[in-house]
mmCIF file of C-alpha atoms in Angstrom:
data_model
loop_
_atom_site.group_PDB
_atom_site.id
_atom_site.type_symbol
_atom_site.label_atom_id
_atom_site.label_comp_id
_atom_site.label_asym_id
_atom_site.label_seq_id
_atom_site.Cartn_x
_atom_site.Cartn_y
_atom_site.Cartn_z
ATOM 1 C CA UNK N 24 0.019 -0.009 -0.039
ATOM 2 C CA UNK N 25 1.362 3.404 -0.972
ATOM 3 C CA UNK N 26 2.332 5.740 1.890
ATOM 4 C CA UNK N 27 0.959 9.241 1.527
ATOM 5 C CA UNK N 28 3.352 12.076 2.189
ATOM 6 C CA UNK N 29 1.940 14.892 4.302
ATOM 7 C CA UNK N 30 1.749 18.176 2.326
ATOM 8 C CA UNK N 31 3.848 19.929 4.907
ATOM 9 C CA UNK N 32 6.813 17.688 4.247
ATOM 10 C CA UNK N 33 6.694 18.080 0.498
ATOM 11 C CA UNK N 34 9.006 20.445 -1.353
ATOM 12 C CA UNK N 35 8.025 22.461 -4.322
ATOM 13 C CA UNK N 36 10.695 23.864 -6.676
ATOM 14 C CA UNK N 37 10.053 26.341 -9.476
ATOM 15 C CA UNK N 38 12.758 25.974 -12.161
ATOM 16 C CA UNK N 39 13.273 29.118 -14.222
ATOM 17 C CA UNK N 40 15.619 28.984 -17.195
ATOM 18 C CA UNK N 41 16.109 31.778 -19.643
ATOM 19 C CA UNK N 42 18.549 32.041 -22.550
ATOM 20 C CA UNK N 43 19.025 35.745 -22.424
ATOM 21 C CA UNK N 44 19.200 38.478 -19.769
ATOM 22 C CA UNK N 45 16.260 40.395 -21.171
ATOM 23 C CA UNK N 46 13.543 37.754 -20.635
ATOM 24 C CA UNK N 47 11.002 38.637 -17.942
ATOM 25 C CA UNK N 48 11.687 36.378 -14.960
ATOM 26 C CA UNK N 49 9.426 38.481 -12.638
ATOM 27 C CA UNK N 50 6.384 37.738 -14.839
ATOM 28 C CA UNK N 51 7.129 33.998 -14.841
ATOM 29 C CA UNK N 52 7.572 34.099 -11.060
ATOM 30 C CA UNK N 53 4.159 35.786 -10.637
ATOM 31 C CA UNK N 54 2.456 33.254 -12.899
ATOM 32 C CA UNK N 55 4.148 30.314 -11.132
ATOM 33 C CA UNK N 56 3.186 31.655 -7.580
ATOM 34 C CA UNK N 57 -0.486 32.058 -8.733
ATOM 35 C CA UNK N 58 -0.510 28.569 -10.188
ATOM 36 C CA UNK N 59 1.040 27.056 -7.025
ATOM 37 C CA UNK N 60 -1.484 28.811 -4.848
ATOM 38 C CA UNK N 61 -4.404 27.631 -7.074
ATOM 39 C CA UNK N 62 -3.058 23.948 -6.874
ATOM 40 C CA UNK N 63 -2.252 24.133 -3.123
ATOM 41 C CA UNK N 64 1.440 23.326 -3.788
ATOM 42 C CA UNK N 65 2.673 25.158 -0.688
ATOM 43 C CA UNK N 66 5.802 27.298 -0.419
ATOM 44 C CA UNK N 67 7.697 27.576 -3.662
ATOM 45 C CA UNK N 68 11.550 27.561 -3.763
ATOM 46 C CA UNK N 69 12.785 29.304 -6.850
ATOM 47 C CA UNK N 70 15.911 28.030 -8.814
ATOM 48 C CA UNK N 71 16.938 30.474 -11.492
ATOM 49 C CA UNK N 72 19.320 29.811 -14.300
ATOM 50 C CA UNK N 73 20.447 31.740 -17.267
ATOM 51 C CA UNK N 74 21.737 29.123 -19.789
ATOM 52 C CA UNK N 75 22.135 28.622 -23.440
ATOM 53 C CA UNK N 76 19.619 26.107 -24.977
ATOM 54 C CA UNK N 77 22.695 24.339 -26.350
ATOM 55 C CA UNK N 78 23.826 23.329 -22.943
ATOM 56 C CA UNK N 79 22.836 19.636 -22.081
ATOM 57 C CA UNK N 80 20.278 19.303 -19.205
ATOM 58 C CA UNK N 81 22.796 17.223 -17.158
ATOM 59 C CA UNK N 82 25.109 20.241 -17.042
ATOM 60 C CA UNK N 83 22.311 22.578 -15.914
ATOM 61 C CA UNK N 84 20.703 23.122 -12.529
ATOM 62 C CA UNK N 85 17.713 21.074 -13.419
ATOM 63 C CA UNK N 86 19.940 17.958 -12.975
ATOM 64 C CA UNK N 87 20.730 19.011 -9.370
ATOM 65 C CA UNK N 88 17.077 19.748 -8.723
ATOM 66 C CA UNK N 89 16.054 16.233 -9.841
ATOM 67 C CA UNK N 90 18.892 14.720 -7.817
ATOM 68 C CA UNK N 91 17.827 16.468 -4.544
ATOM 69 C CA UNK N 92 14.030 16.166 -4.838
ATOM 70 C CA UNK N 93 12.269 13.050 -3.470
ATOM 71 C CA UNK N 94 9.054 11.138 -3.952
ATOM 72 C CA UNK N 95 6.092 13.529 -3.408
ATOM 73 C CA UNK N 96 8.031 16.702 -4.177
ATOM 74 C CA UNK N 97 7.160 18.860 -7.123
ATOM 75 C CA UNK N 98 8.773 20.905 -9.912
ATOM 76 C CA UNK N 99 6.994 23.747 -11.574
ATOM 77 C CA UNK N 100 7.967 25.425 -14.851
ATOM 78 C CA UNK N 101 6.497 28.220 -16.860
ATOM 79 C CA UNK N 102 6.239 25.874 -19.861
ATOM 80 C CA UNK N 103 7.635 22.376 -20.664
ATOM 81 C CA UNK N 104 10.121 23.750 -23.156
ATOM 82 C CA UNK N 105 12.097 25.329 -20.258
ATOM 83 C CA UNK N 106 13.063 21.855 -19.029
ATOM 84 C CA UNK N 107 15.169 20.763 -21.955
ATOM 85 C CA UNK N 108 16.767 21.946 -25.233
ATOM 86 C CA UNK N 109 14.964 19.324 -27.247
ATOM 87 C CA UNK N 110 11.977 16.970 -27.104
ATOM 88 C CA UNK N 111 14.424 14.171 -26.329
ATOM 89 C CA UNK N 112 15.741 15.949 -23.257
ATOM 90 C CA UNK N 113 12.221 16.876 -22.015
ATOM 91 C CA UNK N 114 11.112 13.283 -22.377
ATOM 92 C CA UNK N 115 14.167 12.052 -20.422
ATOM 93 C CA UNK N 116 13.663 14.480 -17.618
ATOM 94 C CA UNK N 117 9.943 13.790 -17.350
ATOM 95 C CA UNK N 118 10.530 9.977 -17.293
ATOM 96 C CA UNK N 119 13.167 10.382 -14.679
ATOM 97 C CA UNK N 120 10.868 12.541 -12.591
ATOM 98 C CA UNK N 121 8.137 9.929 -12.770
ATOM 99 C CA UNK N 122 10.452 7.064 -11.772
ATOM 100 C CA UNK N 123 11.373 9.078 -8.697
ATOM 101 C CA UNK N 124 7.831 10.005 -7.834
ATOM 102 C CA UNK N 125 8.394 13.733 -8.477
ATOM 103 C CA UNK N 126 5.389 15.606 -9.836
ATOM 104 C CA UNK N 127 5.919 18.032 -12.663
ATOM 105 C CA UNK N 128 3.611 21.125 -13.351
ATOM 106 C CA UNK N 129 3.612 23.406 -16.275
ATOM 107 C CA UNK N 130 1.808 26.781 -15.868
ATOM 108 C CA UNK N 131 1.325 27.010 -19.685
ATOM 109 C CA UNK N 132 -1.558 24.677 -20.533
ATOM 110 C CA UNK N 133 -2.028 23.932 -16.785
ATOM 111 C CA UNK N 134 -0.282 20.662 -17.548
ATOM 112 C CA UNK N 135 0.770 18.140 -14.727
ATOM 113 C CA UNK N 136 2.530 14.792 -14.483
ATOM 114 C CA UNK N 137 1.763 13.113 -11.102
ATOM 115 C CA UNK N 138 1.421 9.662 -9.628
ATOM 116 C CA UNK N 139 -1.825 8.809 -11.506
ATOM 117 C CA UNK N 140 -2.062 5.786 -13.794
ATOM 118 C CA UNK N 141 -2.522 8.073 -16.783
ATOM 119 C CA UNK N 142 0.752 10.024 -15.927
ATOM 120 C CA UNK N 143 2.656 6.756 -15.476
ATOM 121 C CA UNK N 144 1.518 5.606 -18.929
ATOM 122 C CA UNK N 145 2.572 8.952 -20.406
ATOM 123 C CA UNK N 146 5.993 8.739 -18.703
ATOM 124 C CA UNK N 147 6.518 5.188 -20.101
ATOM 125 C CA UNK N 148 5.733 6.543 -23.545
ATOM 126 C CA UNK N 149 8.219 9.336 -23.011
ATOM 127 C CA UNK N 150 10.948 6.830 -21.970
ATOM 128 C CA UNK N 151 10.264 4.625 -24.991
ATOM 129 C CA UNK N 152 10.293 7.597 -27.383
ATOM 130 C CA UNK N 153 13.588 8.802 -25.962
ATOM 131 C CA UNK N 154 15.091 5.365 -26.524
ATOM 132 C CA UNK N 155 13.819 5.377 -30.072
ATOM 133 C CA UNK N 156 15.259 8.840 -30.643
ATOM 134 C CA UNK N 157 18.705 7.653 -29.427
ATOM 135 C CA UNK N 158 18.508 4.631 -31.724
ATOM 136 C CA UNK N 159 17.641 6.997 -34.662
ATOM 137 C CA UNK N 160 20.704 9.127 -33.818
ATOM 138 C CA UNK N 161 22.930 6.100 -33.827
ATOM 139 C CA UNK N 162 21.430 4.906 -37.137
ATOM 140 C CA UNK N 163 21.946 8.215 -38.895
ATOM 141 C CA UNK N 164 25.526 8.369 -37.683
ATOM 142 C CA UNK N 165 26.158 4.774 -39.044
ATOM 143 C CA UNK N 166 24.598 5.780 -42.327
ATOM 144 C CA UNK N 167 26.960 8.851 -42.474
ATOM 145 C CA UNK N 168 29.985 6.503 -41.882
ATOM 146 C CA UNK N 169 28.860 4.146 -44.559
ATOM 147 C CA UNK N 170 28.551 7.080 -47.013
ATOM 148 C CA UNK N 171 32.055 8.244 -46.128
ATOM 149 C CA UNK N 172 33.450 4.794 -46.637
ATOM 150 C CA UNK N 173 31.732 4.610 -50.019
ATOM 151 C CA UNK N 174 33.616 7.901 -50.883
ATOM 152 C CA UNK N 175 36.951 6.041 -50.309
ATOM 153 C CA UNK N 176 37.684 7.443 -46.837
ATOM 154 C CA UNK N 177 39.430 5.190 -44.372
ATOM 155 C CA UNK N 178 37.221 4.329 -41.399
ATOM 156 C CA UNK N 179 37.481 1.927 -38.570
ATOM 157 C CA UNK N 180 39.939 1.439 -35.664
ATOM 158 C CA UNK N 181 43.493 2.619 -36.410
ATOM 159 C CA UNK N 182 46.071 -0.118 -36.484
ATOM 160 C CA UNK N 183 48.665 -0.234 -33.762
ATOM 161 C CA UNK N 184 49.025 -0.871 -30.002
ATOM 162 C CA UNK N 185 46.906 0.872 -27.326
ATOM 163 C CA UNK N 186 43.882 1.265 -29.494
ATOM 164 C CA UNK N 187 40.260 0.606 -28.335
ATOM 165 C CA UNK N 188 37.298 -0.975 -30.027
ATOM 166 C CA UNK N 189 35.389 2.170 -29.099
ATOM 167 C CA UNK N 190 37.580 4.167 -31.457
ATOM 168 C CA UNK N 191 35.508 2.898 -34.362
ATOM 169 C CA UNK N 192 32.342 4.290 -32.905
ATOM 170 C CA UNK N 193 33.664 7.656 -31.726
ATOM 171 C CA UNK N 194 31.295 9.772 -34.028
ATOM 172 C CA UNK N 195 28.368 7.754 -32.749
ATOM 173 C CA UNK N 196 29.346 8.071 -29.054
ATOM 174 C CA UNK N 197 29.954 11.878 -29.514
ATOM 175 C CA UNK N 198 26.369 12.247 -30.930
ATOM 176 C CA UNK N 199 24.910 10.241 -28.059
ATOM 177 C CA UNK N 200 26.800 12.334 -25.577
ATOM 178 C CA UNK N 201 25.579 15.556 -27.182
ATOM 179 C CA UNK N 202 22.030 14.263 -26.785
ATOM 180 C CA UNK N 203 22.459 13.478 -23.141
ATOM 181 C CA UNK N 204 22.798 9.697 -23.181
ATOM 182 C CA UNK N 205 24.079 8.255 -19.842
ATOM 183 C CA UNK N 206 27.428 6.379 -19.534
ATOM 184 C CA UNK N 207 25.579 3.242 -18.626
ATOM 185 C CA UNK N 208 23.455 3.372 -21.852
ATOM 186 C CA UNK N 209 26.479 3.937 -24.056
ATOM 187 C CA UNK N 210 28.533 1.178 -22.394
ATOM 188 C CA UNK N 211 25.683 -1.361 -22.872
ATOM 189 C CA UNK N 212 25.162 -0.294 -26.455
ATOM 190 C CA UNK N 213 28.855 -0.966 -27.377
ATOM 191 C CA UNK N 214 29.216 -4.053 -25.175
ATOM 192 C CA UNK N 215 31.803 -2.683 -22.779
ATOM 193 C CA UNK N 216 32.048 -1.801 -19.125
ATOM 194 C CA UNK N 217 31.308 1.626 -17.699
ATOM 195 C CA UNK N 218 34.859 1.725 -16.316
ATOM 196 C CA UNK N 219 36.398 1.123 -19.702
ATOM 197 C CA UNK N 220 34.093 3.682 -21.304
ATOM 198 C CA UNK N 221 34.976 6.165 -18.592
ATOM 199 C CA UNK N 222 38.749 5.692 -19.262
ATOM 200 C CA UNK N 223 38.284 5.935 -22.950
ATOM 201 C CA UNK N 224 36.352 9.202 -22.685
ATOM 202 C CA UNK N 225 39.133 10.683 -20.571
ATOM 203 C CA UNK N 226 41.846 9.437 -22.936
ATOM 204 C CA UNK N 227 40.161 10.971 -25.891
ATOM 205 C CA UNK N 228 39.378 14.357 -24.255
ATOM 206 C CA UNK N 229 35.652 13.772 -24.241
ATOM 207 C CA UNK N 230 33.392 14.785 -21.349
ATOM 208 C CA UNK N 231 33.137 12.190 -18.654
ATOM 209 C CA UNK N 232 29.474 11.497 -17.624
ATOM 210 C CA UNK N 233 27.793 9.601 -14.941
#
């Protein structure tokens, strides 16, 4: 039987991300406070961030917010597009929030993702769609490599000692990293360990992820 969390113990965070200094944070704050009051979400803790839309979500404050919040807590945004820089990122964030039992609210459209059966089904669809998108990215990269090979360019792992089987897939891995894939996901895709992938990323000057 599910244990209900008393409203007083729940935490509500409003995540505000803008890409330029001239966007109206105060109006967003006002809209969010009105929304929170209407939905009885209690005290709102604001997390403000000015970040480029090109910055992956795991490098932004939303990642820390998701890490710190617990089941029963809530995130409010002015609109869902403020969560991630792409549909893939938004789906990953929403799927993660659902797995942790974190409710997500969007002022625009009065949208919510909670612990209802309907929301869990939506979150599962988000997770599956994100997986499909990552597969499509990998497929497009492989097609690009085949095209280069057809043009006579030399591909594949360079000969010589100290080379890794991951060298062959570097363009694919870079694409997956850019789209926010986790280290575990990449390691499983290329049949290696997370430790080996971690060392390979460091050796090649690529960003080490968790």
